Amino acid sequence: MKDVYLLSGFLGSGKTSLLSHLIEQMKEKGLKPAVIMNELGKLPFDSRSVDEDVPIKEMLEGCICCTGSEKMEAQLQMLLEGEVFDVLLIETTGAAHPVEAMDAVLSPYFANRLNMKGIITVADSKRWLERDKMTPQTRMLFMEQIKHAHLILANKIDLLSEDEVATVTMQIQGFNRHAPIIQTSNAKLPLNMITGLEATYHGQEVKQAAIGKQLTLSSRLHTFSEPVEKEVFEQWVKELPDTVYRMKGYVPLVGYKNPFLFQYAYGMVQWLPEYIKMEPQIVIIGDQVEAITVIGNTPND
């Protein structure tokens, strides 16, 4: 399986600098990285910072979420089928919500080919101290990106005093108690700080890493052993805790030949018929999803 790291963070936080540093270190270790970059504009300015020998796919004028997830799956498919690489680095646009970005990567199509290692959020330390000057919507996104991170870079500390650095670190740690915080300038992060991340739950055989074992936001792949009643399944969905943010995949229903495409987000459910037999699997994304029992089946995760 290919390890995947998702680089999150607000506009101008230093994600592209982090990407460049990680690529350089991976190549020094003999690893071949591939990159997917998501940019809001029409021109791929950030992608020019990536070396020519690194496979790269770009998503312009969009977001790795919602309507952009299908484009993302197509880019992933092209990378997996057409390129040789060891590690995938995905740089999201600064306007992307981390849960939505993670959701786009965890398609059932790639469940056995990609291993989501974690979300690395780059936080602009100076912007954190001035977050009250943001609009409410912007501030909420900024905070959400930090809240759901598996590893946080308190970046640009060279612009702060020692007291301000201590304040930023303490406040961010209080906001997200599960993610380690690394103080950085120019987003320089040692590669060995990310290798222990583990955001995907693979069942009882998962190897708990020192950094990753207490993370909240995670994903879980569930394989159905038999068809389920649609009404019973929907009732189970209604009773799920608020900590389940997204689900998608193919659910085998009693009375139908092929599993249905199923999607769930923010309490809304969508069913679409499939005309070919897909693998009966769903991906569940949320906080501590390993504790959830899927209705009508003995989990085979």
PDB file of C-alpha atoms in Angstrom:
ATOM      1  CA  MET A   1       0.000   0.000   0.000  1.00  0.00           C
ATOM      2  CA  LYS A   2       1.071   3.578  -0.691  1.00  0.00           C
ATOM      3  CA  ASP A   3       1.296   5.896   2.318  1.00  0.00           C
ATOM      4  CA  VAL A   4      -0.612   9.171   1.941  1.00  0.00           C
ATOM      5  CA  TYR A   5      -0.016  12.402   3.859  1.00  0.00           C
ATOM      6  CA  LEU A   6      -2.501  15.260   3.594  1.00  0.00           C
ATOM      7  CA  LEU A   7      -1.066  18.759   4.058  1.00  0.00           C
ATOM      8  CA  SER A   8      -3.658  21.164   5.428  1.00  0.00           C
ATOM      9  CA  GLY A   9      -3.580  24.747   6.612  1.00  0.00           C
ATOM     10  CA  PHE A  10      -4.915  28.198   5.966  1.00  0.00           C
ATOM     11  CA  LEU A  11      -3.922  30.354   2.986  1.00  0.00           C
ATOM     12  CA  GLY A  12      -0.311  31.472   3.260  1.00  0.00           C
ATOM     13  CA  SER A  13       0.507  29.272   6.243  1.00  0.00           C
ATOM     14  CA  GLY A  14       3.487  27.565   4.606  1.00  0.00           C
ATOM     15  CA  LYS A  15       2.093  24.323   3.132  1.00  0.00           C
ATOM     16  CA  THR A  16       4.077  24.585  -0.094  1.00  0.00           C
ATOM     17  CA  SER A  17       7.302  25.164   1.855  1.00  0.00           C
ATOM     18  CA  LEU A  18       6.531  22.057   3.916  1.00  0.00           C
ATOM     19  CA  LEU A  19       5.859  20.102   0.737  1.00  0.00           C
ATOM     20  CA  SER A  20       9.222  21.092  -0.722  1.00  0.00           C
ATOM     21  CA  HIS A  21      11.087  20.152   2.465  1.00  0.00           C
ATOM     22  CA  LEU A  22       9.389  16.742   2.679  1.00  0.00           C
ATOM     23  CA  ILE A  23      10.071  15.962  -0.982  1.00  0.00           C
ATOM     24  CA  GLU A  24      13.757  16.820  -0.531  1.00  0.00           C
ATOM     25  CA  GLN A  25      14.099  14.577   2.524  1.00  0.00           C
ATOM     26  CA  MET A  26      12.216  11.679   0.954  1.00  0.00           C
ATOM     27  CA  LYS A  27      14.466  11.740  -2.091  1.00  0.00           C
ATOM     28  CA  GLU A  28      17.517  11.746   0.188  1.00  0.00           C
ATOM     29  CA  LYS A  29      16.106   8.582   1.821  1.00  0.00           C
ATOM     30  CA  GLY A  30      15.697   6.901  -1.547  1.00  0.00           C
ATOM     31  CA  LEU A  31      11.903   7.274  -1.562  1.00  0.00           C
ATOM     32  CA  LYS A  32      10.010   8.436  -4.641  1.00  0.00           C
ATOM     33  CA  PRO A  33       7.195  10.844  -3.753  1.00  0.00           C
ATOM     34  CA  ALA A  34       4.208  11.799  -5.890  1.00  0.00           C
ATOM     35  CA  VAL A  35       2.151  14.951  -5.402  1.00  0.00           C
ATOM     36  CA  ILE A  36      -1.418  16.134  -5.855  1.00  0.00           C
ATOM     37  CA  MET A  37      -1.836  19.887  -5.512  1.00  0.00           C
ATOM     38  CA  ASN A  38      -5.154  21.676  -5.203  1.00  0.00           C
ATOM     39  CA  GLU A  39      -5.214  25.367  -6.142  1.00  0.00           C
ATOM     40  CA  LEU A  40      -8.042  27.888  -6.220  1.00  0.00           C
ATOM     41  CA  GLY A  41      -6.860  29.809  -9.263  1.00  0.00           C
ATOM     42  CA  LYS A  42      -6.627  28.958 -12.939  1.00  0.00           C
ATOM     43  CA  LEU A  43      -2.822  28.856 -13.039  1.00  0.00           C
ATOM     44  CA  PRO A  44      -0.677  26.280 -11.205  1.00  0.00           C
ATOM     45  CA  PHE A  45       1.689  28.696  -9.456  1.00  0.00           C
ATOM     46  CA  ASP A  46       2.482  26.489  -6.444  1.00  0.00           C
ATOM     47  CA  SER A  47       3.204  23.396  -8.527  1.00  0.00           C
ATOM     48  CA  ARG A  48       6.190  25.157 -10.092  1.00  0.00           C
ATOM     49  CA  SER A  49       8.023  24.585  -6.809  1.00  0.00           C
ATOM     50  CA  VAL A  50       7.945  20.790  -7.313  1.00  0.00           C
ATOM     51  CA  ASP A  51      10.913  19.145  -9.018  1.00  0.00           C
ATOM     52  CA  GLU A  52      10.348  17.909 -12.568  1.00  0.00           C
ATOM     53  CA  ASP A  53      11.170  14.302 -11.641  1.00  0.00           C
ATOM     54  CA  VAL A  54       8.293  14.125  -9.123  1.00  0.00           C
ATOM     55  CA  PRO A  55       4.967  12.882 -10.540  1.00  0.00           C
ATOM     56  CA  ILE A  56       2.365  15.598  -9.966  1.00  0.00           C
ATOM     57  CA  LYS A  57      -1.354  16.015 -10.601  1.00  0.00           C
ATOM     58  CA  GLU A  58      -3.090  19.366 -10.273  1.00  0.00           C
ATOM     59  CA  MET A  59      -6.648  20.338  -9.439  1.00  0.00           C
ATOM     60  CA  LEU A  60      -7.328  23.938 -10.404  1.00  0.00           C
ATOM     61  CA  GLU A  61     -10.295  26.154  -9.561  1.00  0.00           C
ATOM     62  CA  GLY A  62     -11.665  23.720  -7.089  1.00  0.00           C
ATOM     63  CA  CYS A  63     -11.586  22.103  -3.717  1.00  0.00           C
ATOM     64  CA  ILE A  64     -10.705  18.530  -2.775  1.00  0.00           C
ATOM     65  CA  CYS A  65     -14.161  18.013  -1.361  1.00  0.00           C
ATOM     66  CA  CYS A  66     -17.820  17.717  -2.372  1.00  0.00           C
ATOM     67  CA  THR A  67     -17.998  18.086  -6.183  1.00  0.00           C
ATOM     68  CA  GLY A  68     -14.210  17.904  -6.425  1.00  0.00           C
ATOM     69  CA  SER A  69     -13.991  14.407  -4.986  1.00  0.00           C
ATOM     70  CA  GLU A  70     -14.698  12.729  -8.334  1.00  0.00           C
ATOM     71  CA  LYS A  71     -11.898  14.712  -9.971  1.00  0.00           C
ATOM     72  CA  MET A  72      -9.669  13.728  -7.089  1.00  0.00           C
ATOM     73  CA  GLU A  73     -10.458  10.040  -7.572  1.00  0.00           C
ATOM     74  CA  ALA A  74      -9.604  10.358 -11.260  1.00  0.00           C
ATOM     75  CA  GLN A  75      -6.252  11.947 -10.423  1.00  0.00           C
ATOM     76  CA  LEU A  76      -5.502   9.205  -7.911  1.00  0.00           C
ATOM     77  CA  GLN A  77      -6.405   6.541 -10.451  1.00  0.00           C
ATOM     78  CA  MET A  78      -4.064   8.076 -13.024  1.00  0.00           C
ATOM     79  CA  LEU A  79      -1.235   8.221 -10.509  1.00  0.00           C
ATOM     80  CA  LEU A  80      -1.708   4.633  -9.370  1.00  0.00           C
ATOM     81  CA  GLU A  81      -1.955   3.256 -12.888  1.00  0.00           C
ATOM     82  CA  GLY A  82       0.566   5.448 -14.652  1.00  0.00           C
ATOM     83  CA  GLU A  83       3.322   6.341 -12.194  1.00  0.00           C
ATOM     84  CA  VAL A  84       5.795   4.568  -9.945  1.00  0.00           C
ATOM     85  CA  PHE A  85       6.000   6.125  -6.478  1.00  0.00           C
ATOM     86  CA  ASP A  86       6.372   5.209  -2.814  1.00  0.00           C
ATOM     87  CA  VAL A  87       4.612   8.038  -0.962  1.00  0.00           C
ATOM     88  CA  LEU A  88       1.804  10.419  -1.935  1.00  0.00           C
ATOM     89  CA  LEU A  89       1.734  13.999  -0.639  1.00  0.00           C
ATOM     90  CA  ILE A  90      -1.496  15.952  -1.099  1.00  0.00           C
ATOM     91  CA  GLU A  91      -1.460  19.706  -0.610  1.00  0.00           C
ATOM     92  CA  THR A  92      -4.982  21.039  -0.136  1.00  0.00           C
ATOM     93  CA  THR A  93      -6.132  24.543  -0.870  1.00  0.00           C
ATOM     94  CA  GLY A  94      -6.201  26.824   2.154  1.00  0.00           C
ATOM     95  CA  ALA A  95      -9.989  26.901   1.857  1.00  0.00           C
ATOM     96  CA  ALA A  96     -10.430  23.142   2.259  1.00  0.00           C
ATOM     97  CA  HIS A  97     -11.997  21.599   5.352  1.00  0.00           C
ATOM     98  CA  PRO A  98      -9.760  18.713   6.517  1.00  0.00           C
ATOM     99  CA  VAL A  99     -12.625  16.230   6.925  1.00  0.00           C
ATOM    100  CA  GLU A 100     -13.797  16.849   3.371  1.00  0.00           C
ATOM    101  CA  ALA A 101     -10.273  16.551   2.030  1.00  0.00           C
ATOM    102  CA  MET A 102      -9.723  13.286   3.882  1.00  0.00           C
ATOM    103  CA  ASP A 103     -13.086  12.029   2.619  1.00  0.00           C
ATOM    104  CA  ALA A 104     -12.044  12.555  -0.991  1.00  0.00           C
ATOM    105  CA  VAL A 105      -8.928  10.427  -0.542  1.00  0.00           C
ATOM    106  CA  LEU A 106     -10.652   7.532   1.220  1.00  0.00           C
ATOM    107  CA  SER A 107     -12.668   6.209  -1.695  1.00  0.00           C
ATOM    108  CA  PRO A 108     -13.552   2.496  -1.523  1.00  0.00           C
ATOM    109  CA  TYR A 109     -11.859   2.224  -4.930  1.00  0.00           C
ATOM    110  CA  PHE A 110      -8.500   2.659  -3.241  1.00  0.00           C
ATOM    111  CA  ALA A 111      -9.187   1.026   0.125  1.00  0.00           C
ATOM    112  CA  ASN A 112      -6.564  -1.661  -0.424  1.00  0.00           C
ATOM    113  CA  ARG A 113      -4.070   0.539  -2.244  1.00  0.00           C
ATOM    114  CA  LEU A 114      -3.751   3.733  -0.197  1.00  0.00           C
ATOM    115  CA  ASN A 115      -2.952   4.091   3.495  1.00  0.00           C
ATOM    116  CA  MET A 116      -3.960   7.472   4.919  1.00  0.00           C
ATOM    117  CA  LYS A 117      -1.215   8.240   7.410  1.00  0.00           C
ATOM    118  CA  GLY A 118      -2.560  11.535   8.660  1.00  0.00           C
ATOM    119  CA  ILE A 119      -3.396  15.204   8.298  1.00  0.00           C
ATOM    120  CA  ILE A 120      -0.477  17.572   8.874  1.00  0.00           C
ATOM    121  CA  THR A 121      -1.785  21.085   9.506  1.00  0.00           C
ATOM    122  CA  VAL A 122       0.473  24.100   9.133  1.00  0.00           C
ATOM    123  CA  ALA A 123      -0.732  26.885  11.438  1.00  0.00           C
ATOM    124  CA  ASP A 124       0.499  30.449  10.949  1.00  0.00           C
ATOM    125  CA  SER A 125       1.464  31.363  14.527  1.00  0.00           C
ATOM    126  CA  LYS A 126       1.069  35.104  14.006  1.00  0.00           C
ATOM    127  CA  ARG A 127      -2.342  34.597  12.400  1.00  0.00           C
ATOM    128  CA  TRP A 128      -3.360  32.467  15.394  1.00  0.00           C
ATOM    129  CA  LEU A 129      -2.636  35.346  17.753  1.00  0.00           C
ATOM    130  CA  GLU A 130      -4.695  37.645  15.526  1.00  0.00           C
ATOM    131  CA  ARG A 131      -7.528  35.193  14.788  1.00  0.00           C
ATOM    132  CA  ASP A 132     -10.131  37.434  16.407  1.00  0.00           C
ATOM    133  CA  LYS A 133      -9.661  39.860  13.511  1.00  0.00           C
ATOM    134  CA  MET A 134     -10.963  37.247  11.032  1.00  0.00           C
ATOM    135  CA  THR A 135     -14.567  37.025   9.915  1.00  0.00           C
ATOM    136  CA  PRO A 136     -16.520  34.366  11.873  1.00  0.00           C
ATOM    137  CA  GLN A 137     -16.638  31.996   8.868  1.00  0.00           C
ATOM    138  CA  THR A 138     -12.923  32.328   8.138  1.00  0.00           C
ATOM    139  CA  ARG A 139     -11.984  31.903  11.775  1.00  0.00           C
ATOM    140  CA  MET A 140     -14.124  28.761  12.016  1.00  0.00           C
ATOM    141  CA  LEU A 141     -12.338  27.166   9.031  1.00  0.00           C
ATOM    142  CA  PHE A 142      -8.942  28.158  10.460  1.00  0.00           C
ATOM    143  CA  MET A 143      -9.828  26.527  13.783  1.00  0.00           C
ATOM    144  CA  GLU A 144     -11.322  23.422  12.162  1.00  0.00           C
ATOM    145  CA  GLN A 145      -8.114  22.801  10.223  1.00  0.00           C
ATOM    146  CA  ILE A 146      -6.218  22.786  13.505  1.00  0.00           C
ATOM    147  CA  LYS A 147      -8.858  20.839  15.430  1.00  0.00           C
ATOM    148  CA  HIS A 148      -8.773  17.838  13.083  1.00  0.00           C
ATOM    149  CA  ALA A 149      -5.009  17.654  12.575  1.00  0.00           C
ATOM    150  CA  HIS A 150      -2.956  14.599  13.483  1.00  0.00           C
ATOM    151  CA  LEU A 151       0.219  16.697  13.607  1.00  0.00           C
ATOM    152  CA  ILE A 152       0.428  20.499  13.904  1.00  0.00           C
ATOM    153  CA  LEU A 153       3.210  22.794  12.783  1.00  0.00           C
ATOM    154  CA  ALA A 154       3.197  26.072  14.719  1.00  0.00           C
ATOM    155  CA  ASN A 155       4.925  27.833  11.862  1.00  0.00           C
ATOM    156  CA  LYS A 156       6.625  31.226  11.485  1.00  0.00           C
ATOM    157  CA  ILE A 157       7.764  31.313  15.119  1.00  0.00           C
ATOM    158  CA  ASP A 158      10.736  33.389  13.984  1.00  0.00           C
ATOM    159  CA  LEU A 159       8.285  36.306  13.714  1.00  0.00           C
ATOM    160  CA  LEU A 160       7.252  36.049  17.375  1.00  0.00           C
ATOM    161  CA  SER A 161       8.773  36.793  20.766  1.00  0.00           C
ATOM    162  CA  GLU A 162       9.531  33.950  23.175  1.00  0.00           C
ATOM    163  CA  ASP A 163       6.430  34.787  25.214  1.00  0.00           C
ATOM    164  CA  GLU A 164       4.265  34.780  22.075  1.00  0.00           C
ATOM    165  CA  VAL A 165       5.684  31.393  21.008  1.00  0.00           C
ATOM    166  CA  ALA A 166       4.820  29.956  24.422  1.00  0.00           C
ATOM    167  CA  THR A 167       1.306  31.418  24.227  1.00  0.00           C
ATOM    168  CA  VAL A 168       0.669  30.018  20.737  1.00  0.00           C
ATOM    169  CA  THR A 169       1.911  26.555  21.682  1.00  0.00           C
ATOM    170  CA  MET A 170      -0.126  26.426  24.875  1.00  0.00           C
ATOM    171  CA  GLN A 171      -3.330  27.690  23.241  1.00  0.00           C
ATOM    172  CA  ILE A 172      -3.138  25.397  20.222  1.00  0.00           C
ATOM    173  CA  GLN A 173      -2.368  22.405  22.428  1.00  0.00           C
ATOM    174  CA  GLY A 174      -5.418  23.259  24.525  1.00  0.00           C
ATOM    175  CA  PHE A 175      -7.557  23.399  21.375  1.00  0.00           C
ATOM    176  CA  ASN A 176      -6.295  20.055  20.001  1.00  0.00           C
ATOM    177  CA  ARG A 177      -4.925  17.908  22.831  1.00  0.00           C
ATOM    178  CA  HIS A 178      -4.342  14.834  20.670  1.00  0.00           C
ATOM    179  CA  ALA A 179      -1.965  16.183  18.039  1.00  0.00           C
ATOM    180  CA  PRO A 180       1.736  16.783  18.726  1.00  0.00           C
ATOM    181  CA  ILE A 181       2.852  20.367  18.032  1.00  0.00           C
ATOM    182  CA  ILE A 182       6.155  21.127  16.331  1.00  0.00           C
ATOM    183  CA  GLN A 183       7.476  24.704  16.367  1.00  0.00           C
ATOM    184  CA  THR A 184       8.894  25.590  12.946  1.00  0.00           C
ATOM    185  CA  SER A 185      10.267  28.390  10.828  1.00  0.00           C
ATOM    186  CA  ASN A 186       9.684  28.173   7.087  1.00  0.00           C
ATOM    187  CA  ALA A 187       7.808  24.892   7.767  1.00  0.00           C
ATOM    188  CA  LYS A 188      11.038  22.912   8.154  1.00  0.00           C
ATOM    189  CA  LEU A 189       9.928  19.573   9.570  1.00  0.00           C
ATOM    190  CA  PRO A 190      12.184  16.496  10.026  1.00  0.00           C
ATOM    191  CA  LEU A 191      10.814  13.581   8.025  1.00  0.00           C
ATOM    192  CA  ASN A 192      11.012  11.224  11.009  1.00  0.00           C
ATOM    193  CA  MET A 193       8.337  13.284  12.766  1.00  0.00           C
ATOM    194  CA  ILE A 194       5.611  12.096  10.370  1.00  0.00           C
ATOM    195  CA  THR A 195       6.435   8.427   9.866  1.00  0.00           C
ATOM    196  CA  GLY A 196       4.643   7.345  13.059  1.00  0.00           C
ATOM    197  CA  LEU A 197       1.311   8.893  12.101  1.00  0.00           C
ATOM    198  CA  GLU A 198      -1.578   6.461  11.588  1.00  0.00           C
ATOM    199  CA  ALA A 199      -5.014   7.883  10.786  1.00  0.00           C
ATOM    200  CA  THR A 200      -6.606   4.782   9.290  1.00  0.00           C
ATOM    201  CA  TYR A 201      -8.095   2.011  11.402  1.00  0.00           C
ATOM    202  CA  HIS A 202      -7.512  -1.431   9.918  1.00  0.00           C
ATOM    203  CA  GLY A 203      -9.085  -3.607  12.610  1.00  0.00           C
ATOM    204  CA  GLN A 204      -7.469  -5.603  15.382  1.00  0.00           C
ATOM    205  CA  GLU A 205      -4.163  -5.919  13.553  1.00  0.00           C
ATOM    206  CA  VAL A 206      -3.511  -2.182  13.528  1.00  0.00           C
ATOM    207  CA  LYS A 207      -0.114  -1.276  14.929  1.00  0.00           C
ATOM    208  CA  GLN A 208      -0.528   1.608  17.333  1.00  0.00           C
ATOM    209  CA  ALA A 209       2.202   4.200  16.851  1.00  0.00           C
ATOM    210  CA  ALA A 210       3.509   6.427  19.610  1.00  0.00           C
ATOM    211  CA  ILE A 211       2.293   9.542  17.795  1.00  0.00           C
ATOM    212  CA  GLY A 212      -0.879   8.136  16.315  1.00  0.00           C
ATOM    213  CA  LYS A 213      -2.502   5.910  18.909  1.00  0.00           C
ATOM    214  CA  GLN A 214      -4.642   8.577  20.598  1.00  0.00           C
ATOM    215  CA  LEU A 215      -5.726  10.528  17.533  1.00  0.00           C
ATOM    216  CA  THR A 216      -9.401  11.326  17.173  1.00  0.00           C
ATOM    217  CA  LEU A 217     -10.109  11.877  13.483  1.00  0.00           C
ATOM    218  CA  SER A 218      -9.657   8.537  11.766  1.00  0.00           C
ATOM    219  CA  SER A 219     -11.106   6.327   9.066  1.00  0.00           C
ATOM    220  CA  ARG A 220     -12.283   2.758   9.040  1.00  0.00           C
ATOM    221  CA  LEU A 221     -13.036   0.368   6.195  1.00  0.00           C
ATOM    222  CA  HIS A 222     -15.960  -2.010   6.740  1.00  0.00           C
ATOM    223  CA  THR A 223     -16.618  -4.981   4.462  1.00  0.00           C
ATOM    224  CA  PHE A 224     -20.160  -6.410   4.451  1.00  0.00           C
ATOM    225  CA  SER A 225     -20.504 -10.169   4.787  1.00  0.00           C
ATOM    226  CA  GLU A 226     -24.190 -10.221   3.753  1.00  0.00           C
ATOM    227  CA  PRO A 227     -26.946  -7.896   2.430  1.00  0.00           C
ATOM    228  CA  VAL A 228     -28.784  -5.630   4.862  1.00  0.00           C
ATOM    229  CA  GLU A 229     -32.339  -4.291   4.961  1.00  0.00           C
ATOM    230  CA  LYS A 230     -32.377  -0.703   3.714  1.00  0.00           C
ATOM    231  CA  GLU A 231     -34.760   0.527   6.437  1.00  0.00           C
ATOM    232  CA  VAL A 232     -32.722  -1.149   9.180  1.00  0.00           C
ATOM    233  CA  PHE A 233     -29.504   0.323   7.817  1.00  0.00           C
ATOM    234  CA  GLU A 234     -30.987   3.829   7.615  1.00  0.00           C
ATOM    235  CA  GLN A 235     -32.227   3.535  11.195  1.00  0.00           C
ATOM    236  CA  TRP A 236     -28.713   2.589  12.273  1.00  0.00           C
ATOM    237  CA  VAL A 237     -27.406   5.672  10.441  1.00  0.00           C
ATOM    238  CA  LYS A 238     -29.888   7.918  12.297  1.00  0.00           C
ATOM    239  CA  GLU A 239     -28.630   6.593  15.621  1.00  0.00           C
ATOM    240  CA  LEU A 240     -24.954   7.242  14.880  1.00  0.00           C
ATOM    241  CA  PRO A 241     -23.187   9.734  17.163  1.00  0.00           C
ATOM    242  CA  ASP A 242     -22.340  13.224  15.913  1.00  0.00           C
ATOM    243  CA  THR A 243     -18.702  12.183  15.842  1.00  0.00           C
ATOM    244  CA  VAL A 244     -19.305  10.321  12.551  1.00  0.00           C
ATOM    245  CA  TYR A 245     -18.774  12.964   9.859  1.00  0.00           C
ATOM    246  CA  ARG A 246     -18.765  11.042   6.587  1.00  0.00           C
ATOM    247  CA  MET A 247     -19.488   7.604   5.140  1.00  0.00           C
ATOM    248  CA  LYS A 248     -19.351   6.422   1.560  1.00  0.00           C
ATOM    249  CA  GLY A 249     -19.108   3.171  -0.316  1.00  0.00           C
ATOM    250  CA  TYR A 250     -21.247   0.340  -1.595  1.00  0.00           C
ATOM    251  CA  VAL A 251     -23.917  -1.248   0.595  1.00  0.00           C
ATOM    252  CA  PRO A 252     -25.476  -4.604  -0.387  1.00  0.00           C
ATOM    253  CA  LEU A 253     -29.249  -4.392   0.078  1.00  0.00           C
ATOM    254  CA  VAL A 254     -31.706  -7.265   0.455  1.00  0.00           C
ATOM    255  CA  GLY A 255     -33.624  -7.747  -2.795  1.00  0.00           C
ATOM    256  CA  TYR A 256     -31.090  -6.125  -5.115  1.00  0.00           C
ATOM    257  CA  LYS A 257     -28.460  -7.780  -7.290  1.00  0.00           C
ATOM    258  CA  ASN A 258     -25.748  -5.128  -6.954  1.00  0.00           C
ATOM    259  CA  PRO A 259     -24.707  -3.040  -3.941  1.00  0.00           C
ATOM    260  CA  PHE A 260     -25.974   0.566  -3.914  1.00  0.00           C
ATOM    261  CA  LEU A 261     -23.664   3.549  -3.840  1.00  0.00           C
ATOM    262  CA  PHE A 262     -24.191   5.063  -0.384  1.00  0.00           C
ATOM    263  CA  GLN A 263     -23.089   8.477   0.863  1.00  0.00           C
ATOM    264  CA  TYR A 264     -23.597  10.163   4.217  1.00  0.00           C
ATOM    265  CA  ALA A 265     -22.569  13.659   5.287  1.00  0.00           C
ATOM    266  CA  TYR A 266     -23.785  15.908   8.088  1.00  0.00           C
ATOM    267  CA  GLY A 267     -26.919  13.826   8.695  1.00  0.00           C
ATOM    268  CA  MET A 268     -27.902  13.588   5.004  1.00  0.00           C
ATOM    269  CA  VAL A 269     -28.154  10.218   3.244  1.00  0.00           C
ATOM    270  CA  GLN A 270     -27.932   9.518  -0.491  1.00  0.00           C
ATOM    271  CA  TRP A 271     -28.532   6.222  -2.347  1.00  0.00           C
ATOM    272  CA  LEU A 272     -27.684   5.632  -6.004  1.00  0.00           C
ATOM    273  CA  PRO A 273     -28.120   2.342  -7.912  1.00  0.00           C
ATOM    274  CA  GLU A 274     -25.056   0.676  -9.435  1.00  0.00           C
ATOM    275  CA  TYR A 275     -25.232  -1.419 -12.591  1.00  0.00           C
ATOM    276  CA  ILE A 276     -22.063  -3.383 -11.964  1.00  0.00           C
ATOM    277  CA  LYS A 277     -21.193  -5.426  -8.909  1.00  0.00           C
ATOM    278  CA  MET A 278     -18.914  -3.356  -6.689  1.00  0.00           C
ATOM    279  CA  GLU A 279     -17.049  -4.530  -3.610  1.00  0.00           C
ATOM    280  CA  PRO A 280     -19.506  -4.305  -0.639  1.00  0.00           C
ATOM    281  CA  GLN A 281     -17.481  -1.873   1.475  1.00  0.00           C
ATOM    282  CA  ILE A 282     -17.958   1.482   3.149  1.00  0.00           C
ATOM    283  CA  VAL A 283     -15.447   3.926   4.580  1.00  0.00           C
ATOM    284  CA  ILE A 284     -16.420   5.592   7.877  1.00  0.00           C
ATOM    285  CA  ILE A 285     -14.736   8.875   8.828  1.00  0.00           C
ATOM    286  CA  GLY A 286     -15.038  10.451  12.252  1.00  0.00           C
ATOM    287  CA  ASP A 287     -13.714  10.518  15.795  1.00  0.00           C
ATOM    288  CA  GLN A 288     -12.705   7.120  17.249  1.00  0.00           C
ATOM    289  CA  VAL A 289     -14.645   5.156  14.621  1.00  0.00           C
ATOM    290  CA  GLU A 290     -13.124   1.845  15.756  1.00  0.00           C
ATOM    291  CA  ALA A 291     -15.761   1.695  18.509  1.00  0.00           C
ATOM    292  CA  ILE A 292     -18.704   1.711  16.070  1.00  0.00           C
ATOM    293  CA  THR A 293     -20.490  -1.552  15.251  1.00  0.00           C
ATOM    294  CA  VAL A 294     -22.023  -1.716  11.772  1.00  0.00           C
ATOM    295  CA  ILE A 295     -25.625  -2.911  11.862  1.00  0.00           C
ATOM    296  CA  GLY A 296     -26.471  -6.461  10.817  1.00  0.00           C
ATOM    297  CA  ASN A 297     -22.897  -7.642  10.324  1.00  0.00           C
ATOM    298  CA  THR A 298     -19.993  -8.929  12.259  1.00  0.00           C
ATOM    299  CA  PRO A 299     -17.295  -6.404  11.307  1.00  0.00           C
ATOM    300  CA  ASN A 300     -14.696  -7.731   8.900  1.00  0.00           C
ATOM    301  CA  ASP A 301     -12.572  -4.605   8.860  1.00  0.00           C
TER     302      ASP A 301
END
